[in-house]
XYZ file of N, CA and C in Angstrom:
627
model
N 6.731 0.635 -29.802
C 6.438 -1.323 -28.779
C 6.653 -1.629 -30.514
N 6.452 -1.574 -31.188
C 6.262 -2.581 -32.490
C 7.634 -2.622 -33.080
N 8.145 -1.549 -33.189
C 10.044 -1.744 -33.260
C 11.018 -2.411 -32.668
N 10.186 -2.774 -31.483
C 11.265 -3.030 -30.585
C 11.360 -4.905 -30.418
N 12.556 -5.200 -30.378
C 12.755 -6.639 -30.306
C 11.933 -7.297 -29.253
N 12.128 -8.286 -29.278
C 11.580 -9.534 -28.722
C 12.118 -9.685 -27.333
N 13.162 -9.276 -27.055
C 13.598 -8.932 -25.320
C 13.520 -8.063 -24.943
N 12.804 -7.043 -25.383
C 12.891 -5.375 -25.292
C 11.807 -5.159 -24.672
N 10.570 -6.214 -25.557
C 8.595 -6.477 -25.257
C 8.761 -6.772 -24.056
N 9.335 -7.889 -23.687
C 9.299 -9.134 -22.313
C 9.704 -8.090 -21.702
N 11.143 -7.621 -21.603
C 11.339 -6.169 -19.933
C 10.460 -5.947 -20.333
N 9.768 -4.380 -20.669
C 8.739 -3.522 -20.527
C 7.393 -4.205 -20.097
N 7.115 -5.650 -21.033
C 6.174 -6.356 -20.116
C 6.321 -6.521 -18.514
N 7.460 -7.407 -18.638
C 7.841 -7.633 -16.864
C 7.959 -6.597 -15.822
N 8.518 -5.619 -16.478
C 8.366 -4.017 -15.910
C 6.990 -3.488 -15.656
N 6.063 -3.594 -16.248
C 4.723 -3.035 -16.203
C 4.185 -3.859 -15.056
N 4.578 -5.416 -15.073
C 3.462 -6.525 -14.229
C 3.981 -6.083 -13.110
N 5.764 -6.082 -12.758
C 5.977 -5.784 -11.446
C 5.171 -4.161 -10.884
N 5.263 -3.569 -11.780
C 4.800 -2.280 -11.310
C 3.012 -2.261 -10.778
N 1.992 -2.931 -12.012
C 1.224 -3.593 -11.463
C 1.158 -4.500 -9.818
N 1.838 -5.708 -10.017
C 1.457 -6.744 -8.479
C 2.109 -5.184 -7.305
N 3.393 -4.483 -7.437
C 3.547 -3.378 -6.940
C 2.474 -2.520 -5.910
N 1.455 -2.462 -6.723
C 0.311 -1.131 -6.657
C -0.279 -2.222 -5.676
N -0.801 -3.705 -6.080
C -2.029 -4.412 -5.822
C -1.112 -4.302 -4.467
N -0.381 -5.155 -4.170
C 0.362 -5.518 -2.647
C 0.625 -4.430 -1.769
N 0.938 -3.487 -1.832
C 0.172 -2.306 -1.356
C -0.587 -1.655 -0.259
N -1.743 -2.108 -1.551
C -3.213 -1.751 -1.441
C -3.390 -3.049 -0.271
N -3.105 -4.231 -0.745
C -3.838 -5.594 -0.273
C -2.664 -5.181 1.263
N -1.844 -4.730 1.380
C -1.109 -4.581 3.070
C -1.740 -3.627 3.792
N -2.442 -2.391 3.204
C -2.956 -1.507 3.997
C -4.029 -1.686 4.291
N -5.102 -2.348 3.525
C -5.948 -2.829 4.434
C -5.938 -4.026 5.038
N -4.501 -5.057 4.702
C -4.727 -6.242 5.845
C -4.040 -5.412 7.307
N -3.318 -4.544 6.995
C -2.773 -3.561 8.463
C -3.821 -2.994 9.154
N -5.292 -1.939 8.706
C -6.440 -1.944 9.542
C -6.927 -2.904 10.257
N -7.246 -4.188 9.304
C -7.746 -5.161 9.783
C -7.344 -6.115 10.596
N -5.715 -5.665 10.842
C -5.009 -6.586 12.396
C -5.780 -5.616 13.416
N -5.540 -4.359 12.957
C -5.431 -3.238 14.177
C -7.137 -3.703 15.036
N -8.041 -3.324 13.874
C -9.287 -3.390 14.500
C -9.784 -5.256 15.028
N -8.852 -6.596 14.375
C -8.618 -8.031 15.495
C -8.291 -7.458 16.467
N -7.365 -6.715 16.501
C -6.681 -6.649 18.214
C -7.620 -5.673 19.037
N -7.968 -4.923 18.603
C -8.925 -4.316 19.117
C -10.313 -5.147 19.728
N -11.030 -6.031 18.876
C -11.851 -6.712 19.512
C -11.027 -7.953 19.616
N -9.780 -8.662 19.694
C -9.887 -9.194 20.721
C -9.924 -9.126 21.976
N -9.510 -7.299 22.189
C -8.756 -7.093 23.385
C -10.326 -7.311 24.579
N -11.550 -6.556 23.754
C -12.687 -6.631 24.194
C -13.779 -7.952 24.123
N -13.533 -8.692 23.331
C -14.409 -9.950 23.011
C -13.485 -11.103 24.291
N -12.319 -11.187 24.572
C -11.387 -11.796 25.849
C -11.217 -11.284 27.026
N -11.610 -9.931 27.182
C -11.822 -8.702 28.531
C -12.311 -9.641 29.749
N -13.427 -10.631 29.994
C -14.029 -11.232 30.828
C -13.135 -12.361 31.428
N -11.982 -12.925 30.270
C -11.414 -13.991 30.174
C -10.050 -14.092 31.634
N -10.049 -14.896 32.574
C -9.137 -14.294 33.728
C -8.242 -15.712 34.030
N -7.013 -15.175 34.374
C -5.763 -16.140 34.571
C -6.259 -17.325 35.037
N -6.576 -18.778 35.292
C -6.805 -19.760 35.430
C -8.072 -19.905 35.757
N -8.836 -20.089 34.314
C -9.829 -20.188 34.097
C -9.569 -21.386 34.032
N -10.834 -22.144 34.099
C -11.188 -24.425 34.144
C -11.818 -24.751 33.095
N -11.558 -25.664 32.173
C -12.335 -26.179 30.858
C -14.319 -25.267 31.151
N -14.829 -25.584 32.249
C -15.884 -25.337 32.772
C -16.324 -23.646 32.110
N -15.312 -23.547 32.915
C -15.395 -21.259 32.707
C -15.073 -21.599 31.163
N -14.154 -21.434 30.493
C -14.276 -21.417 28.860
C -15.496 -21.636 28.027
N -15.965 -22.777 28.891
C -17.984 -23.457 27.686
C -18.609 -22.264 28.353
N -18.583 -22.226 29.627
C -19.981 -20.928 30.080
C -19.392 -19.678 29.063
N -18.270 -19.037 28.872
C -17.785 -18.423 28.454
C -18.544 -18.345 26.926
N -18.238 -19.079 26.198
C -18.485 -18.695 24.687
C -19.853 -19.767 24.492
N -20.244 -19.859 25.755
C -22.136 -20.542 25.203
C -22.594 -19.303 24.873
N -22.203 -17.866 24.891
C -23.260 -16.885 24.952
C -22.387 -15.748 24.149
N -21.852 -15.597 23.341
C -21.115 -14.648 22.583
C -21.770 -13.763 22.056
N -20.852 -12.772 23.113
C -21.330 -11.157 22.634
C -21.400 -10.757 21.227
N -21.755 -9.590 20.702
C -21.504 -9.052 19.598
C -19.835 -9.010 18.828
N -19.068 -8.563 20.164
C -17.372 -8.043 19.970
C -16.876 -9.566 19.629
N -17.201 -10.249 20.117
C -16.868 -11.793 20.164
C -17.058 -12.803 18.585
N -18.906 -12.725 17.988
C -18.642 -13.004 16.807
C -18.112 -11.964 15.673
N -18.313 -10.671 15.786
C -17.733 -9.761 14.955
C -16.039 -9.916 14.668
N -15.347 -10.285 15.752
C -14.227 -10.794 16.099
C -13.900 -11.310 14.510
N -14.438 -12.752 15.265
C -14.025 -14.171 14.429
C -14.118 -13.988 13.184
N -15.870 -12.948 12.650
C -15.791 -12.882 11.796
C -14.477 -12.172 10.505
N -14.198 -11.153 11.283
C -13.086 -10.218 10.764
C -11.843 -10.720 11.214
N -11.281 -11.571 11.776
C -9.999 -12.826 11.665
C -10.466 -13.308 10.239
N -11.613 -14.187 9.953
C -11.620 -15.346 8.940
C -11.507 -14.723 7.837
N -11.958 -13.319 7.630
C -11.820 -12.608 6.627
C -10.477 -12.357 6.360
N -10.178 -11.728 7.470
C -7.918 -11.284 7.495
C -7.215 -12.704 6.887
N -7.889 -13.838 7.283
C -6.672 -14.888 6.720
C -7.225 -15.456 5.458
N -8.449 -14.985 5.150
C -8.587 -15.374 3.237
C -7.490 -13.621 2.878
N -7.107 -12.750 3.503
C -6.823 -11.471 2.918
C -5.000 -11.693 2.816
N -4.759 -12.446 3.445
C -3.225 -13.368 4.115
C -2.700 -13.618 2.912
N -3.610 -14.860 2.672
C -4.017 -15.713 1.507
C -3.837 -14.182 0.398
N -4.200 -14.325 0.067
C -4.643 -13.377 -1.025
C -3.312 -12.715 -1.401
N -2.580 -12.395 -0.285
C -1.892 -11.382 0.194
C -0.141 -12.030 -0.322
N -0.133 -13.249 -0.180
C 0.931 -13.920 -0.187
C 0.913 -14.476 -1.561
N 0.060 -14.472 -1.952
C -0.669 -14.746 -3.902
C 0.074 -13.706 -4.755
N 0.129 -13.172 -3.875
C 0.588 -11.634 -4.487
C 1.535 -11.527 -4.608
N 2.233 -11.479 -3.180
C 3.728 -11.921 -3.243
C 4.563 -13.178 -4.355
N 3.889 -13.988 -4.258
C 4.510 -14.563 -5.506
C 4.601 -14.633 -6.493
N 3.422 -14.543 -6.958
C 2.970 -13.419 -8.155
C 4.362 -12.831 -9.085
N 4.947 -11.435 -7.770
C 5.561 -10.329 -8.063
C 6.801 -10.988 -7.578
N 7.460 -12.251 -6.973
C 8.787 -12.326 -6.693
C 9.058 -13.540 -7.696
N 7.862 -14.135 -8.105
C 8.323 -15.504 -8.890
C 9.344 -15.027 -10.222
N 9.148 -13.802 -10.572
C 9.873 -13.847 -12.123
C 11.458 -13.933 -11.881
N 11.812 -12.915 -10.444
C 13.779 -14.015 -10.799
C 13.896 -14.373 -9.614
N 12.681 -14.975 -9.069
C 13.260 -16.481 -7.798
C 12.118 -17.009 -7.627
N 12.082 -17.639 -8.962
C 10.543 -18.823 -8.867
C 10.440 -19.542 -7.736
N 12.064 -20.481 -7.755
C 12.126 -22.136 -6.986
C 11.776 -21.740 -5.123
N 12.379 -20.499 -5.497
C 12.286 -20.355 -3.659
C 10.597 -19.325 -3.618
N 10.303 -19.197 -4.531
C 9.203 -18.288 -4.117
C 7.828 -19.083 -4.559
N 7.828 -20.147 -5.262
C 7.169 -21.382 -5.615
C 7.636 -22.705 -3.852
N 8.297 -22.427 -3.218
C 8.371 -22.953 -1.833
C 7.865 -22.463 -1.018
N 7.847 -21.299 -1.029
C 7.230 -20.549 0.432
C 5.752 -19.935 0.057
N 5.286 -20.653 -1.287
C 3.839 -20.181 -1.098
C 3.394 -21.597 -1.052
N 4.281 -22.971 -0.899
C 3.002 -24.029 -0.949
C 2.711 -23.836 1.236
N 3.273 -23.526 1.508
C 2.330 -23.873 2.920
C 1.519 -22.360 2.940
N 1.244 -21.736 2.332
C 0.175 -21.126 2.520
C -1.275 -21.397 2.586
N -1.692 -22.196 1.710
C -2.904 -22.788 1.571
C -3.126 -24.120 3.001
N -2.001 -24.110 3.430
C -2.568 -25.306 4.754
C -2.614 -24.364 5.804
N -1.661 -23.270 5.660
C -2.129 -21.792 6.678
C -3.440 -21.662 6.522
N -3.813 -21.349 5.450
C -5.519 -20.637 5.192
C -6.586 -21.983 5.680
N -6.865 -22.926 5.390
C -7.725 -23.902 5.824
C -7.652 -24.084 7.429
N -5.684 -24.369 8.007
C -5.846 -24.163 9.327
C -6.561 -23.464 9.917
N -6.431 -22.201 9.707
C -6.695 -21.083 10.407
C -8.613 -20.708 9.846
N -8.847 -20.757 8.792
C -10.465 -20.446 8.510
C -11.183 -21.669 9.576
N -10.736 -22.520 9.547
C -10.921 -23.753 10.485
C -11.528 -23.325 11.795
N -9.811 -23.024 12.283
C -10.515 -23.019 13.679
C -11.002 -21.802 14.297
N -10.775 -20.387 12.916
C -12.029 -19.590 13.660
C -13.277 -18.858 12.893
N -13.737 -20.183 11.992
C -15.184 -20.644 11.580
C -15.841 -21.421 12.710
N -15.259 -22.154 12.905
C -16.267 -23.023 13.822
C -16.726 -22.689 15.414
N -15.316 -21.177 15.604
C -16.448 -20.576 17.026
C -17.085 -19.722 16.763
N -17.874 -19.295 15.705
C -18.697 -18.930 15.672
C -20.104 -19.611 14.365
N -19.858 -20.608 14.491
C -20.703 -21.653 13.648
C -20.970 -22.546 14.517
N -20.453 -23.628 14.840
C -20.072 -24.607 15.609
C -20.317 -24.470 17.922
N -19.274 -23.870 17.437
C -18.997 -23.943 19.398
C -19.798 -23.504 20.574
N -20.620 -22.096 20.081
C -21.479 -21.775 21.135
C -23.088 -22.652 21.513
N -23.066 -23.455 19.841
C -24.633 -24.493 20.325
C -23.778 -25.553 21.025
N -22.423 -25.863 20.540
C -21.732 -26.963 21.246
C -21.669 -26.954 22.852
N -21.386 -25.654 22.843
C -21.170 -25.865 24.453
C -23.040 -25.023 25.070
N -23.680 -24.957 24.300
C -25.163 -24.957 25.021
C -25.896 -25.867 25.454
N -24.968 -27.201 24.878
C -25.911 -28.352 25.088
C -24.327 -29.440 25.869
N -23.432 -28.680 26.520
C -22.474 -29.705 27.454
C -22.140 -29.144 28.446
N -23.589 -28.040 29.146
C -22.846 -27.254 30.562
C -23.838 -28.689 31.996
N -23.797 -29.417 31.413
C -23.510 -30.407 32.972
C -22.099 -31.350 32.942
N -22.567 -32.698 31.891
C -21.237 -33.559 31.812
C -19.876 -32.945 31.695
N -19.028 -33.522 32.937
C -18.080 -33.406 33.127
C -17.016 -33.744 31.707
N -16.903 -34.465 30.836
C -16.764 -35.286 30.438
C -17.385 -34.797 28.956
N -18.738 -34.153 28.829
C -18.353 -32.976 27.361
C -18.062 -31.735 27.487
N -17.703 -31.168 28.977
C -17.663 -29.625 28.961
C -16.058 -29.994 28.375
N -15.383 -31.085 28.877
C -13.951 -30.994 28.650
C -13.772 -31.180 27.265
N -14.565 -31.938 26.450
C -14.337 -32.489 25.092
C -14.845 -30.945 24.135
N -15.709 -29.841 24.969
C -16.111 -28.763 24.447
C -15.050 -27.858 24.093
N -14.655 -27.488 25.599
C -13.158 -27.011 25.504
C -12.179 -26.733 25.052
N -11.887 -28.437 24.092
C -10.756 -28.405 22.991
C -11.522 -28.140 22.422
N -12.230 -27.378 21.997
C -12.638 -26.554 20.310
C -12.627 -25.394 20.826
N -12.344 -24.559 21.967
C -12.312 -23.353 22.294
C -10.624 -22.815 21.926
N -10.584 -21.993 20.949
C -9.603 -21.150 20.521
C -8.667 -20.309 21.374
N -9.862 -19.610 22.388
C -9.370 -18.480 23.403
C -8.377 -19.526 23.920
N -8.827 -20.590 24.742
C -8.798 -21.476 25.573
C -7.427 -22.460 24.657
N -6.753 -21.529 25.463
C -4.972 -21.572 25.104
C -3.886 -23.258 25.452
N -4.959 -23.962 26.103
C -4.786 -25.368 26.651
C -5.659 -26.073 25.544
N -6.231 -25.888 24.374
C -7.361 -26.492 24.012
C -6.217 -26.759 22.212
N -7.264 -27.828 21.783
C -6.439 -28.392 20.815
C -6.832 -27.345 19.328
N -7.828 -26.513 19.302
C -8.054 -25.552 18.484
C -6.827 -24.649 18.710
N -6.619 -24.605 19.716
C -5.384 -23.064 19.640
C -4.342 -23.762 19.556
N -3.528 -25.059 19.678
C -2.772 -25.819 19.192
C -2.634 -25.649 17.091
N -3.941 -25.858 16.730
C -3.805 -25.582 15.625
C -3.764 -24.370 14.934
N -3.760 -23.850 15.952
C -4.177 -21.946 15.228
C -2.453 -21.433 15.852
N -2.324 -22.132 16.314
C -0.421 -21.926 16.929
C 0.024 -22.761 14.963
N -0.027 -23.762 14.921
C 0.974 -24.969 13.507
C 0.430 -23.716 13.206
N -1.045 -22.845 12.541
C -0.800 -22.300 11.612
C -0.007 -21.205 11.389
N 0.000 -20.294 12.494
C 1.082 -19.329 12.171
C 2.723 -19.871 12.256
N 2.964 -21.187 12.716
C 4.383 -21.450 12.159
C 4.540 -21.760 10.672
N 3.060 -22.740 10.728
C 3.640 -22.489 8.879
C 3.794 -20.882 7.951
N 2.745 -20.072 8.355
C 2.946 -18.531 7.536
C 4.415 -18.575 8.015
N 4.731 -18.627 9.079
C 6.454 -18.188 9.238
C 7.399 -18.267 8.039
N 7.257 -19.596 7.641
C 8.104 -20.088 6.813
C 8.139 -19.052 5.424
N 6.887 -19.059 4.813
C 6.611 -18.062 3.516
C 6.869 -16.271 3.833
N 6.838 -16.332 4.926
C 7.074 -15.375 5.407
C 8.917 -14.845 5.764
N 9.623 -15.713 6.431
C 11.234 -15.948 6.439
C 11.671 -15.668 4.604
N 11.035 -16.465 3.665
C 11.631 -16.560 2.346
C 11.439 -15.504 1.637
N 10.138 -14.917 2.106
C 10.004 -14.196 1.050
C 10.331 -12.133 0.963
N 10.430 -12.529 2.696
C 11.272 -11.563 3.410
C 12.673 -11.053 2.705
N 13.089 -12.750 2.782
C 14.884 -12.944 2.116
C 14.239 -12.452 0.645
N 14.049 -12.464 0.144
C 13.445 -11.994 -1.375
C 13.430 -10.856 -2.014
N 12.095 -9.934 -0.634
C 12.130 -8.592 -0.818
C 13.296 -7.856 -0.463
N 13.794 -8.196 0.283
C 15.730 -8.004 0.373
C 16.598 -8.267 -0.725
N 16.889 -8.945 -1.188
C 17.288 -9.360 -2.850
C 16.566 -8.409 -3.699
N 15.062 -8.119 -3.464
C 14.981 -6.970 -4.483
C 14.926 -5.439 -4.451
N 15.646 -5.380 -3.002
C 16.002 -3.534 -2.663
C 14.572 -3.277 -2.032
N 13.984 -4.301 -1.557
C 12.866 -3.728 -0.412
C 12.826 -4.107 0.697
N 13.895 -3.595 1.262
C 14.809 -3.426 2.586
C 13.659 -3.630 3.564
N 12.789 -2.794 3.495
C 11.773 -2.566 4.953
C 10.898 -3.260 4.647
N 10.333 -3.968 3.878
C 9.191 -4.680 3.375
C 10.197 -5.960 3.771
N 11.179 -6.120 3.099
C 11.461 -7.546 3.662
C 11.937 -7.797 4.811
N 12.148 -6.394 5.964
C 12.819 -6.790 6.931
C 11.398 -7.381 7.850
N 10.216 -6.138 7.412
C 9.521 -6.570 7.985
C 8.654 -7.953 7.975
N 8.827 -8.621 7.110
C 8.104 -9.550 6.537
C 9.103 -10.577 7.108
N 10.371 -10.663 7.289
C 11.599 -11.656 8.345
C 11.337 -11.857 8.919
N 11.127 -10.459 10.371
C 10.304 -10.194 11.910
C 9.250 -10.799 11.900
N 7.959 -11.231 11.129
C 6.954 -11.866 11.592
C 7.014 -13.047 11.204
N 7.664 -12.751 10.209
C 8.148 -14.898 10.469
C 8.916 -15.774 11.461
N 9.917 -14.535 12.214
C 10.716 -15.428 13.092
C 9.684 -14.791 14.389
N 9.266 -14.286 14.372
C 8.378 -13.858 15.330
C 6.928 -15.090 15.641
N 6.188 -15.580 14.662
C 5.852 -16.457 14.569
C 5.997 -17.843 15.195
N 7.375 -18.294 14.886
C 7.530 -19.527 14.940
C 8.021 -19.351 16.142
N 8.636 -18.215 16.983
C 8.684 -18.087 18.331
C 8.035 -18.078 19.117
N 7.276 -17.585 19.020
C 5.591 -17.690 19.397
C 5.348 -19.442 19.736
N 5.057 -19.475 18.566
C 4.470 -21.160 18.511
C 6.008 -22.201 19.386
N 7.174 -22.122 19.209
C 7.761 -22.302 20.072
C 7.757 -22.300 21.185
N 7.442 -21.070 21.965
C 6.831 -20.642 23.348
C 6.279 -21.578 23.971
N 4.694 -22.120 22.893
C 3.741 -22.565 23.049
C 3.735 -23.592 23.748
N 4.731 -24.436 22.929
C 4.899 -25.903 22.528
C 6.090 -26.463 23.990
N 6.512 -25.282 24.408
C 7.178 -25.032 25.926
C 6.393 -25.009 26.479
N 5.628 -24.824 26.974
C 4.605 -24.144 27.583
C 3.557 -25.402 28.458
N 3.732 -26.030 27.029
C 2.592 -27.133 27.140
C 3.448 -28.516 27.441
């Protein structure tokens, strides 16, 4: 290394840096995959009691006494949100060497996604159950609390949650495109598909409302 030119040293440094980032990205993606599977299982278990056509009062009564699967689910998905933010930071650090402008453009959306999602998920186990327990009688209180229940598709929190995933769709598409240019087609196409599905899901939610 001491006999190499400055350009060669920079080249080897960037090569080692990309290999290290690649390992971190793969490990983080694997952890997120299993956390996502756990999220799906816990979501099915925790929302099994929800029936089509539930009114606001039904959601408030349901969330007033959250079960263990409900609590674990929102703890897991809050940690999953942090993991996703970390994952996109790693992707940015990997992709910025060749496409700094596009990588930075994608990263802008990630903190907003993280803040919105963490807020939506964390209040489900910190504030909402207590609010629901104190609002079982007055109709106005029930309607107000129902807007804080993320599992209620008509609530403001559900829409904020959808907005967070829509925002994540943009860096997913950008980074997917950059990964394809970097000859990582499978990873890139997977991320592209995830981004488009996020945007399509939010579009469908907006059309229903």
